[in-house]
Tab-separated table of C-alpha atoms and ligand atoms in Angstrom:
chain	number	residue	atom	x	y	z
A	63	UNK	CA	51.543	24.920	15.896
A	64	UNK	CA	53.976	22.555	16.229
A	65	UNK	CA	55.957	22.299	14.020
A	66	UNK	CA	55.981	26.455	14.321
A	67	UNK	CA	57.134	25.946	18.028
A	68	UNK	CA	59.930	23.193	16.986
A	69	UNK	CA	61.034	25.915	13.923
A	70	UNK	CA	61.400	28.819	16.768
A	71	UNK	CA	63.579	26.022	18.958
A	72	UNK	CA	65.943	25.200	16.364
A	73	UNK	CA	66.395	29.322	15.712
A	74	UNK	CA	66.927	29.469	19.016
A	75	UNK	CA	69.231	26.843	19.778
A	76	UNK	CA	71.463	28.322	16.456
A	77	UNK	CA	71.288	31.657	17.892
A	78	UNK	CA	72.551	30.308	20.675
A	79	UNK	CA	75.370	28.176	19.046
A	80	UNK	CA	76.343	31.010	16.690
A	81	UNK	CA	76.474	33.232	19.906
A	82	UNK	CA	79.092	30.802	21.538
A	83	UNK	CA	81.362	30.540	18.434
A	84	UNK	CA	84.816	31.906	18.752
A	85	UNK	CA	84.698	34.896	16.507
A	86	UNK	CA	87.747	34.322	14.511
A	87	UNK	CA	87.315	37.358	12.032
A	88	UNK	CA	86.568	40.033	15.298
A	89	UNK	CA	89.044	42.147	17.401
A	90	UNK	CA	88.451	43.274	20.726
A	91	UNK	CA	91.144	46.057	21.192
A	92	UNK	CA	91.847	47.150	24.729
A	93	UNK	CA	93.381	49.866	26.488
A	94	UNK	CA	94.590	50.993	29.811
A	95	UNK	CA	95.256	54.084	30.760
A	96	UNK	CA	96.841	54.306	34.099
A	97	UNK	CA	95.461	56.206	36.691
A	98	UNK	CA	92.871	58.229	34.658
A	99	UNK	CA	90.154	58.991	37.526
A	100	UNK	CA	86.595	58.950	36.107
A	101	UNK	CA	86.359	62.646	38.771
A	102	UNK	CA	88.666	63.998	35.758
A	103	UNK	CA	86.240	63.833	32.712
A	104	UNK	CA	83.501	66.128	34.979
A	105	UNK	CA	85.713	68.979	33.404
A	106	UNK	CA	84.390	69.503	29.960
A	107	UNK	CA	88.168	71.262	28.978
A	108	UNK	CA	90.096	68.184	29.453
A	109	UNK	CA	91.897	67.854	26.215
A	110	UNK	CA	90.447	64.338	25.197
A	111	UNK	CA	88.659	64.637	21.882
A	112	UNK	CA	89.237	61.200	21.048
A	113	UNK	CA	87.968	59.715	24.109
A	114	UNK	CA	84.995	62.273	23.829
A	115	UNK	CA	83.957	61.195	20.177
A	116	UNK	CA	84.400	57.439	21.274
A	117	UNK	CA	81.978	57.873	23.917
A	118	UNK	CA	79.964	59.395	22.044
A	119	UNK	CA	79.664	56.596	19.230
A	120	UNK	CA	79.765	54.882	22.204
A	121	UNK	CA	78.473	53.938	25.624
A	122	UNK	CA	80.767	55.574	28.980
A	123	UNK	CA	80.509	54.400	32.701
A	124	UNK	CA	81.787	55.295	35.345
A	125	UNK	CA	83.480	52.044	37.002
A	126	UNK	CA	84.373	51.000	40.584
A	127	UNK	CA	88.356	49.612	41.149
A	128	UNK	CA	89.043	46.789	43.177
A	129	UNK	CA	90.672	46.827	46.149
A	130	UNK	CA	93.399	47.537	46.196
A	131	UNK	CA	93.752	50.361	44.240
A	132	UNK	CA	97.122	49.586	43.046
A	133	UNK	CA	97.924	48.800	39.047
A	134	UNK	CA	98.932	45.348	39.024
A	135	UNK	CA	95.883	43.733	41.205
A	136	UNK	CA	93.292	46.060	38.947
A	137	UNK	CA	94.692	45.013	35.880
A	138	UNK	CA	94.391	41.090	37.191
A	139	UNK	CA	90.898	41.852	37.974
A	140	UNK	CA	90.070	43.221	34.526
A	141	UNK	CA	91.177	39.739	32.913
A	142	UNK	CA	90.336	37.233	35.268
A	143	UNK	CA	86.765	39.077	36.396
A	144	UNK	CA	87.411	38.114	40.057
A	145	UNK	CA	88.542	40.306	43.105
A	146	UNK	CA	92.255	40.212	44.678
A	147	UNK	CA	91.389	37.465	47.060
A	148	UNK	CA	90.825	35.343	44.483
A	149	UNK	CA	93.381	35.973	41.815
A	150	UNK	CA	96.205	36.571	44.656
A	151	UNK	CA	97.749	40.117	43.286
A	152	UNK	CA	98.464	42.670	46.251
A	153	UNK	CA	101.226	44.853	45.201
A	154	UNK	CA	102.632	45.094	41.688
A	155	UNK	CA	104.242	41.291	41.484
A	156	UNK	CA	104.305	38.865	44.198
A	157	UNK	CA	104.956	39.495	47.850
A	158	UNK	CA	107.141	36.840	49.122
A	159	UNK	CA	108.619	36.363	52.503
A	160	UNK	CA	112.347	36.997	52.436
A	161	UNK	CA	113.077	35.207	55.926
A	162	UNK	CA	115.153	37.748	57.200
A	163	UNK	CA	114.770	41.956	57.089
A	164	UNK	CA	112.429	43.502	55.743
A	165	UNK	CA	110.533	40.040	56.244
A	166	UNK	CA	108.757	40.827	52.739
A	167	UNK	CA	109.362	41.947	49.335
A	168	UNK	CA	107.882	42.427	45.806
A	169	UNK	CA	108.764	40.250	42.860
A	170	UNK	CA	107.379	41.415	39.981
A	171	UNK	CA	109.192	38.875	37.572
A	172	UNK	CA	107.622	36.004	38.469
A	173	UNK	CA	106.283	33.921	35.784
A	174	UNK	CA	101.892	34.616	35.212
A	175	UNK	CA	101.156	30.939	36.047
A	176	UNK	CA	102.809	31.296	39.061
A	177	UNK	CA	101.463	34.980	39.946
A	178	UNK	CA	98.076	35.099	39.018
A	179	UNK	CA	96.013	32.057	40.469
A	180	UNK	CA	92.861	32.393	38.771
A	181	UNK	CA	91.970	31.766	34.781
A	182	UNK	CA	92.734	34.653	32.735
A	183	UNK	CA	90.332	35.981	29.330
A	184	UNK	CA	93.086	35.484	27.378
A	185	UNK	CA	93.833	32.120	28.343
A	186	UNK	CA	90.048	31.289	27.681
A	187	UNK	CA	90.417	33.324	24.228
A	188	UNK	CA	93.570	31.200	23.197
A	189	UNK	CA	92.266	27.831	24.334
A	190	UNK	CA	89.233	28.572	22.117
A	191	UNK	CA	91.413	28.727	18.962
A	192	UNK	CA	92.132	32.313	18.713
A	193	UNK	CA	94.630	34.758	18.874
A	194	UNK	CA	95.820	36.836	21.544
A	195	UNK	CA	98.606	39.798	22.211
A	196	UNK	CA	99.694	42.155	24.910
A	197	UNK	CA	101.758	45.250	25.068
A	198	UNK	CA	103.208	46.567	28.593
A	199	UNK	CA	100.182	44.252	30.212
A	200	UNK	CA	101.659	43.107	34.036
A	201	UNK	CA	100.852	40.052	35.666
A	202	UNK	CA	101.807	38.272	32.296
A	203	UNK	CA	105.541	37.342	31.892
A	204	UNK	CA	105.734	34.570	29.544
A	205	UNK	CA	102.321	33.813	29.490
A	206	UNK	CA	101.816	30.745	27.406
A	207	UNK	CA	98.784	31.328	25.905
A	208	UNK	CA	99.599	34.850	24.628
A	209	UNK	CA	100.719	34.851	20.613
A	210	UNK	CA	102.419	38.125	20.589
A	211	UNK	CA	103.817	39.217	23.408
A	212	UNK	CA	105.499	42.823	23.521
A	213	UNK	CA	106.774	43.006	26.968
A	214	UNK	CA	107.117	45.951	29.415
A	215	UNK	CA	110.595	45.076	29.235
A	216	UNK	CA	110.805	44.840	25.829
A	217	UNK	CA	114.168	44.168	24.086
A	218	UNK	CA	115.983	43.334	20.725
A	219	UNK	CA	115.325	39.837	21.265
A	220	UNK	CA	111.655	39.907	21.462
A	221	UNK	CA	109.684	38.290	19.568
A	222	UNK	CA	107.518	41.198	18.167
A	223	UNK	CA	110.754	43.628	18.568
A	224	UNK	CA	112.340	41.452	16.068
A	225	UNK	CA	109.912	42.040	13.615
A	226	UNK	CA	109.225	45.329	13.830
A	227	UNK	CA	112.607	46.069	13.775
A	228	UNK	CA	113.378	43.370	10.638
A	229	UNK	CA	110.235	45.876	8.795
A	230	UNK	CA	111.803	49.189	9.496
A	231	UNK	CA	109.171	49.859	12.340
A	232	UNK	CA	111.110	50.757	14.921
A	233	UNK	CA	115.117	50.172	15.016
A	234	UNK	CA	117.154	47.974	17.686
A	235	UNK	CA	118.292	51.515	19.713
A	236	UNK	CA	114.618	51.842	20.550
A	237	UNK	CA	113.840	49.280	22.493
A	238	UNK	CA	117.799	48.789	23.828
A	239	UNK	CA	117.870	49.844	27.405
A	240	UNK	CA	114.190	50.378	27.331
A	241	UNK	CA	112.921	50.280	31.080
A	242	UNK	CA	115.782	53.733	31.337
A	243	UNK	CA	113.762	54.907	28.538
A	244	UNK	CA	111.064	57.760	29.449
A	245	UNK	CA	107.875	56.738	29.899
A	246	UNK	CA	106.556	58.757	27.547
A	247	UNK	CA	108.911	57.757	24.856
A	248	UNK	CA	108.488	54.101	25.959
A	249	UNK	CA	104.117	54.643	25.609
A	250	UNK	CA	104.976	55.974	21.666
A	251	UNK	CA	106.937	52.499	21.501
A	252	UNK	CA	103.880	50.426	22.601
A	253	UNK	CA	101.256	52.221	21.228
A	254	UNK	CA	103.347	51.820	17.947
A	255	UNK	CA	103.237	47.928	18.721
A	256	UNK	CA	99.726	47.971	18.701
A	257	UNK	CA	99.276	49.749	15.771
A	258	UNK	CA	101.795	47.250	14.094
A	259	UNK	CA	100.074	44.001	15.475
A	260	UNK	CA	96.544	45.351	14.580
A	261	UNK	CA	97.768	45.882	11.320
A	262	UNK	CA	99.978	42.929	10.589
A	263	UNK	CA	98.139	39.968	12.884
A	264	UNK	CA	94.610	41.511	13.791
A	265	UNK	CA	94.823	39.631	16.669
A	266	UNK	CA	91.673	39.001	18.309
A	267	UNK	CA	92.449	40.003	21.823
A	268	UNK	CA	94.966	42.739	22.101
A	269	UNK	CA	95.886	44.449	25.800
A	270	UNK	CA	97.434	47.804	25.430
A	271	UNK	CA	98.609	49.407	29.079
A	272	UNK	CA	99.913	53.166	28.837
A	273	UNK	CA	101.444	54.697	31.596
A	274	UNK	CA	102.628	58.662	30.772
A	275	UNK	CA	99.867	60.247	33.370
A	276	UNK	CA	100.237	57.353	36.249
A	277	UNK	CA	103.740	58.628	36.600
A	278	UNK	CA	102.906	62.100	35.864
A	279	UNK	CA	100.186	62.221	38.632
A	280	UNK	CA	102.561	60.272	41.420
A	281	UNK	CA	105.334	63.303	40.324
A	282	UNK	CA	103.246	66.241	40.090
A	283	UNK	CA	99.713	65.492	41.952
A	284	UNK	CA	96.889	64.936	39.524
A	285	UNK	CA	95.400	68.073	39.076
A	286	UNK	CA	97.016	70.786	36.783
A	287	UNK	CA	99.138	71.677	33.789
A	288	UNK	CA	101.409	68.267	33.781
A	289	UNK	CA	98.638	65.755	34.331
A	290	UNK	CA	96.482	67.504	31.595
A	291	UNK	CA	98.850	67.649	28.640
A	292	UNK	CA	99.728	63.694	29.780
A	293	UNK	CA	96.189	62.484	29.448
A	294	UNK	CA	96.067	64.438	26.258
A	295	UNK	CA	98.929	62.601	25.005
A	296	UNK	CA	97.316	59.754	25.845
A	297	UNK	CA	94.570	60.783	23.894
A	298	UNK	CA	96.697	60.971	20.983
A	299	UNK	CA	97.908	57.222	21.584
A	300	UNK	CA	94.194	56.303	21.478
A	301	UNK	CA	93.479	57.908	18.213
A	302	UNK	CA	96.328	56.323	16.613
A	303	UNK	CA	95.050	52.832	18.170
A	304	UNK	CA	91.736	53.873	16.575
A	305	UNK	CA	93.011	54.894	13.050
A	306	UNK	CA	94.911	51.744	12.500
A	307	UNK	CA	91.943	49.643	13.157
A	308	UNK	CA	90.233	51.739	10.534
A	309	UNK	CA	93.091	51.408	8.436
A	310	UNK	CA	93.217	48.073	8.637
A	311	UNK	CA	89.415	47.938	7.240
A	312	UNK	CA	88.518	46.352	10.810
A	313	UNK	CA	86.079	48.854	11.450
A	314	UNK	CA	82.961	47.065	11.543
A	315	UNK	CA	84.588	43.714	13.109
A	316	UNK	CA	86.654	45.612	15.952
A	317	UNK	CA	84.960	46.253	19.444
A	318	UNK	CA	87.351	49.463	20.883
A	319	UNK	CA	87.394	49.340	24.803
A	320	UNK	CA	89.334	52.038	27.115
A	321	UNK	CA	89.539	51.956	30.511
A	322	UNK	CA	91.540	53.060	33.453
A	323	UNK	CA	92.722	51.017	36.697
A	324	UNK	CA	92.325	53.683	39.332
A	325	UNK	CA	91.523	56.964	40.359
A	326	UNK	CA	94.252	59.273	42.279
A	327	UNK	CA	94.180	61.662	45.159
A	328	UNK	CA	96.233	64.689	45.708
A	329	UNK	CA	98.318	64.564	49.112
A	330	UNK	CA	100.746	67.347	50.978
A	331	UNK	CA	101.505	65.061	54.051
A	332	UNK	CA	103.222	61.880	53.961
A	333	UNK	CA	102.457	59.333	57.021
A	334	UNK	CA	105.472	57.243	58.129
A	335	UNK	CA	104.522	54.501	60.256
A	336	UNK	CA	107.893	52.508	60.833
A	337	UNK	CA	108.748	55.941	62.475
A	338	UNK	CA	106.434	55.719	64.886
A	339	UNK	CA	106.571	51.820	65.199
A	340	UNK	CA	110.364	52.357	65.578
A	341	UNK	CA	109.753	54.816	68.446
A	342	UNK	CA	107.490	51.989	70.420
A	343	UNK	CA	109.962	49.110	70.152
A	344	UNK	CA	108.606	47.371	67.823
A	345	UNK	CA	110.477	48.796	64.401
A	346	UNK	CA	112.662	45.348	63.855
A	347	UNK	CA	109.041	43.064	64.576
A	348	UNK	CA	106.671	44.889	62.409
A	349	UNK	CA	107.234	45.660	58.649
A	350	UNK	CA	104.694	48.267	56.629
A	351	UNK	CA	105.062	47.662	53.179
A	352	UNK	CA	103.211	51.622	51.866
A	353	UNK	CA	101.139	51.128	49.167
A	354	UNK	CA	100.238	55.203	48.709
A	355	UNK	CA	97.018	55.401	50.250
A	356	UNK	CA	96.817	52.167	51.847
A	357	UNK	CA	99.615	50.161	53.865
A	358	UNK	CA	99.784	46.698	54.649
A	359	UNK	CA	101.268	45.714	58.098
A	360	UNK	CA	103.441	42.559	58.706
A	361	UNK	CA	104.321	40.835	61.562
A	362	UNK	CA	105.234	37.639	62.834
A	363	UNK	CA	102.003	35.554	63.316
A	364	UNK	CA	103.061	33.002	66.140
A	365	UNK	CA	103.662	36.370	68.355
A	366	UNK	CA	100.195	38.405	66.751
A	367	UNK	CA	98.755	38.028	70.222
A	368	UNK	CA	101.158	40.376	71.738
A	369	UNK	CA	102.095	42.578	68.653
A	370	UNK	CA	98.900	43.079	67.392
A	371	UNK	CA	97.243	44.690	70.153
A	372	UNK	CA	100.483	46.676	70.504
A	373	UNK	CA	100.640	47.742	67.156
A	374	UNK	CA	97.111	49.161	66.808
A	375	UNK	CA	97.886	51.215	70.433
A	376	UNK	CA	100.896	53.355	68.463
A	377	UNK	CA	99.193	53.549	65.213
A	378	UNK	CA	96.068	55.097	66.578
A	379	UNK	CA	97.772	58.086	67.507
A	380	UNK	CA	99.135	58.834	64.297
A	381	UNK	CA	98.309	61.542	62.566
A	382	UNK	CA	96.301	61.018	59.273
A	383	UNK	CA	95.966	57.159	59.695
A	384	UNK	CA	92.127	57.215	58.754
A	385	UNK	CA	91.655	53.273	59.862
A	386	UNK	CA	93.220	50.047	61.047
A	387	UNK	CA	91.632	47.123	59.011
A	388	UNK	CA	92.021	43.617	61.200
A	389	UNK	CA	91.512	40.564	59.549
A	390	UNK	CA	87.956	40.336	60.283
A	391	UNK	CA	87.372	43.348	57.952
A	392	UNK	CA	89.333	41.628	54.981
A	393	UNK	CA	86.525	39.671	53.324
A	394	UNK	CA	84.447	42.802	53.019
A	395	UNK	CA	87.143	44.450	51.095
A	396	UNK	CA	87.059	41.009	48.640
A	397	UNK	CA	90.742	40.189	50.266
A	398	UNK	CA	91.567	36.894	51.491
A	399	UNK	CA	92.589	36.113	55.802
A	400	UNK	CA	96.580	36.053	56.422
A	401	UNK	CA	96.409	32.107	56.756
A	402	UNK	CA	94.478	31.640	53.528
A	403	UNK	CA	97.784	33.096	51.613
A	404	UNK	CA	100.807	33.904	52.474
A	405	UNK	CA	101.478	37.106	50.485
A	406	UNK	CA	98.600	38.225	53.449
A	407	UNK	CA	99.014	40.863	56.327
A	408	UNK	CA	97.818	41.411	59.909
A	409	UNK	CA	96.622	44.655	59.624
A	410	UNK	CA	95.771	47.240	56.611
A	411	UNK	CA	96.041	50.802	57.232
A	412	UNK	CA	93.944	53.300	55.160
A	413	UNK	CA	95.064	56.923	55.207
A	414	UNK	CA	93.298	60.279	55.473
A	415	UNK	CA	92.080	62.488	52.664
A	416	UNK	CA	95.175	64.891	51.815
A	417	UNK	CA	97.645	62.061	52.860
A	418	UNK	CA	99.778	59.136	51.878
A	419	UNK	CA	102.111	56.660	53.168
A	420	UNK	CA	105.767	56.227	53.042
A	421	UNK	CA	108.348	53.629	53.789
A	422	UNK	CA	110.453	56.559	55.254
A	423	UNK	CA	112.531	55.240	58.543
A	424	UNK	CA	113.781	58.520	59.214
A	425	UNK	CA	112.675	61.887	60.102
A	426	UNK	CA	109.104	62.988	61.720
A	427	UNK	CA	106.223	60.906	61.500
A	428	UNK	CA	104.237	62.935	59.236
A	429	UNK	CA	105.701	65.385	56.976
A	430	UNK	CA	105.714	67.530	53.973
A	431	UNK	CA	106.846	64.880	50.694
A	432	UNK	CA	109.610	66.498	48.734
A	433	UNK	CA	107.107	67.895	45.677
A	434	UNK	CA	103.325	68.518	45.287
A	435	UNK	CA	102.070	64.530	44.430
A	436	UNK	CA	99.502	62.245	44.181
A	437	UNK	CA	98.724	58.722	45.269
A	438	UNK	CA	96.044	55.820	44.878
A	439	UNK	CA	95.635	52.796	46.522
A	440	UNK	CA	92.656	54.028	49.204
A	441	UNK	CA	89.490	51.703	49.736
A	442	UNK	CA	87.853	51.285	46.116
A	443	UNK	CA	84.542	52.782	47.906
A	444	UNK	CA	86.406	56.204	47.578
A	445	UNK	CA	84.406	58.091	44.817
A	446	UNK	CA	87.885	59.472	43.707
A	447	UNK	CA	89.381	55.911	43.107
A	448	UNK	CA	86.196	55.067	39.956
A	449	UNK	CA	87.823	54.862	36.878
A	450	UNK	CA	86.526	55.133	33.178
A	451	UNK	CA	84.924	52.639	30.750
A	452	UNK	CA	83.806	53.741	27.188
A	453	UNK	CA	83.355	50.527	24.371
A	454	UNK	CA	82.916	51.653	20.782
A	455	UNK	CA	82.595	49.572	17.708
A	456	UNK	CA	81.169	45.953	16.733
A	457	UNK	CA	78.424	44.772	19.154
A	458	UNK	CA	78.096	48.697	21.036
A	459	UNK	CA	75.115	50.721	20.357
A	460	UNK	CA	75.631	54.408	20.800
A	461	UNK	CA	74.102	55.788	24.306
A	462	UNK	CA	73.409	52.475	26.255
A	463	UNK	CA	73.587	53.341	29.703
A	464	UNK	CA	74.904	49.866	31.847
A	465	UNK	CA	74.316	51.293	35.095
A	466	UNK	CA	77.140	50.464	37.921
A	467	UNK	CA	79.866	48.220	36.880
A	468	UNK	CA	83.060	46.788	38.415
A	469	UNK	CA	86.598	46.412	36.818
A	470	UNK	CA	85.632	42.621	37.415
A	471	UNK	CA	83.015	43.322	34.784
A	472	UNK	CA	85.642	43.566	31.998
A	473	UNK	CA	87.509	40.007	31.465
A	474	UNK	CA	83.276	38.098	31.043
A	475	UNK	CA	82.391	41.515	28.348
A	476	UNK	CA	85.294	40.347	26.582
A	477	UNK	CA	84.571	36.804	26.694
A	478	UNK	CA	80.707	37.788	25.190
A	479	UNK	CA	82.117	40.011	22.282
A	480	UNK	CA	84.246	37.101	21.500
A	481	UNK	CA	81.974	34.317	21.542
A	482	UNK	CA	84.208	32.515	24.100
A	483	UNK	CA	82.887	31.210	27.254
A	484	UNK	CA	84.368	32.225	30.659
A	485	UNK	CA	82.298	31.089	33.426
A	486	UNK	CA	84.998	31.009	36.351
A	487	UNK	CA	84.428	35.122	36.271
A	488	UNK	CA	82.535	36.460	39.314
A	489	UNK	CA	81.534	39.708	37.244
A	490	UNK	CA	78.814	40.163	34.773
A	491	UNK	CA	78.909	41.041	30.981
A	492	UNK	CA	78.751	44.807	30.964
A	493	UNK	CA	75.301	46.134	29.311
A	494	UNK	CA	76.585	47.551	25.967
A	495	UNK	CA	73.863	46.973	23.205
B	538	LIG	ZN1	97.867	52.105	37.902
């Protein structure tokens, strides 16, 4: 008995060693696609038959965002598996204080170490001896402990670039100018990285972000004709993604994992509060930085006594302004108070259903935007902000349901397929066998 009992420890304890091995012969593959709202696979004619079969070899969730609802702060969440108060993104880049008018702006060159102030997946991947590579990923620039960076401003002189382009993959002219390239074109060019790295490097952590529908949807509002045929492009970026782990006879070592960052609403009025703000007095002492449906109010804190108070009086009024967030609310909303960091504001403003803000100075308060378009960026407890999850591949059995999860739920799943540890994530591995 035992010796029985001192047998089952020792299987134990090497299950539990071989389950915290780096997995140096696995891939985890995964992909964003921007502003896919989880409301948009209800309609069984979406034109997604890749994403359908891979949920079906699969397991799908529905997932809730973070606040906010705005690309670069999700996409920090999914890799560091904490909330925005912790890992310090707001906007897409850094908010710094300029000093002088407007008192704040958005960097979004700033190196990762300095942007993103909690440990990343991939950092925990690398340090654990393997590799790692991202395509069009944000938060990242010059991340040290990626191995094959292909950047969202790629160039000639990339690393990758230069490679591809030494092989005949893709030549010099296509990645010259590249941010004036159209996004469409420039999602081909990084979906044709990733089939390039997966088939040259298998790297064991790759980060794909695609971004066709995100700017279709802002555009042309994401219901109808244009937002369809872009998420069925993307769709078609997926199943290349999918053949050239296949190809690269990764199949049975590859865990595929697609996602999306946020959801979007449809708006026909745009809210302009420096209008009104303007029209109180106060439109050279408080600065509203619009973040669609959400807007983050600055002002100078040594005077918040008096401006506050004053500020919340002329917003209230305002037409489609659904609520004025004070500091006390901020926790609840996993943000951090404005003395904790800097990047922080007084007030956040949340906008109605059918609305969206605007850093308009001119003109009426609310009014009509220029074209029929969308926005994101309300409270993450908006049903239309849940995005999509669907894992298919090494360690997924087909049909596992994993209940509720959180984009925070991502960067510790990864960690698990992996065999690398991550404790400083707040989320939980995601239920997928
Ligand atoms: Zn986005």
């Amino acid at each position: 008995m035992k010796l029985a009992l001192k047998l089952i420890a020792v299987f134990a304890l090497s299950v539990l060693v071989f389950a915290q091995t780096p997995a140096k012969d696995h891939m985890v593959v995964v992909i964003s696609l921007d502003g896919l709202p989880a409301y948009a696979l209800d309609d069984p004619r979406l034109p997604i038959p890749t994403l359908r079969r891979l949920m079906k070899e699969g397991v799908y969730a529905r997932m809730t965002s973070i606040n906010p609802t705005v690309t670069w702060p999700v996409h920090t969440s999914m890799v560091t598996g904490v909330l925005a108060g912790e890992h310090g993104l707001l906007a897409n880049g850094t908010i710094l204080k300029t000093g002088s008018w407007p008192p704040v702006k958005v960097d979004p060159m700033l190196d990762k170490e300095k942007m993103v102030h909690a440990p990343t997946v991939y950092d925990a991947v690398f340090r654990a001896g393997l590799t790692t590579a991202q395509i069009d990923w944000v938060a990242i620039n010059n991340a040290p402990t990626i191995t094959y960076p292909f950047s969202e401003w790629a160039s000639p002189a990339g690393p990758v670039e230069r490679e591809m382009i030494a092989k005949g993959v893709i030549t010099a002219a296509d990645v010259e100018s590249f941010s004036k390239a159209n996004i469409a074109f420039r999602d081909q060019i990084w979906t044709t990285a990733a089939v390039y790295l997966i088939h040259e490097h298998k790297p064991n952590l790759l980060l794909l972000h695609l971004l066709t529908l995100d700017s279709v949807s802002h555009g042309s509002g994401p219901a109808g004709l244009p937002a369809t045929a872009a998420t069925a492009f993307l769709d078609g970026c997926v199943a290349r993604v999918a053949a050239a782990i296949r190809d690269a006879g990764m199949s049975d070592r590859t865990t595929l994992i697609v996602v999306s960052d946020h959801g979007f609403k449809g708006y026909t009025k745009q809210v302009r509060p420096a209008v009104a703000l303007a029209a109180a007095g106060l439109g050279d002492k408080v600065y509203v930085l619009p973040e669609g449906g959400s807007a983050y109010v600055y002002l100078d804190q040594s005077q918040a006594a008096e401006l506050v108070p004053k500020t919340i009086q002329t917003l209230e009024g305002v037409e489609g302004i659904e609520r004025i967030i004070a500091p006390g609310g901020f926790s609840a909303l996993g943000l951090a108070q404005p003395d904790q960091d800097p990047q922080m504001y007084q007030l956040l403003l949340v906008a109605k259903d059918g609305y969206a803000f605007s850093g308009a100075t001119g003109g009426p308060v609310t009014a009509a935007p220029p074209q029929r378009a969308g926005a994101h960026g309300y409270l993450a407890t908006d049903a239309q902000m849940d995005v999509i999850f669907i894992a298919a591949g090494r360690g997924v059995r087909a049909g596992v349901d994993p209940g509720r999860i959180s984009v925070i739920d991502i960067a510790p799943t990864i960690a698990n397929l992996l065999g690398v540890k991550f404790p400083s994530a707040k989320g939980k591995p995601i239920r997928v066998q």
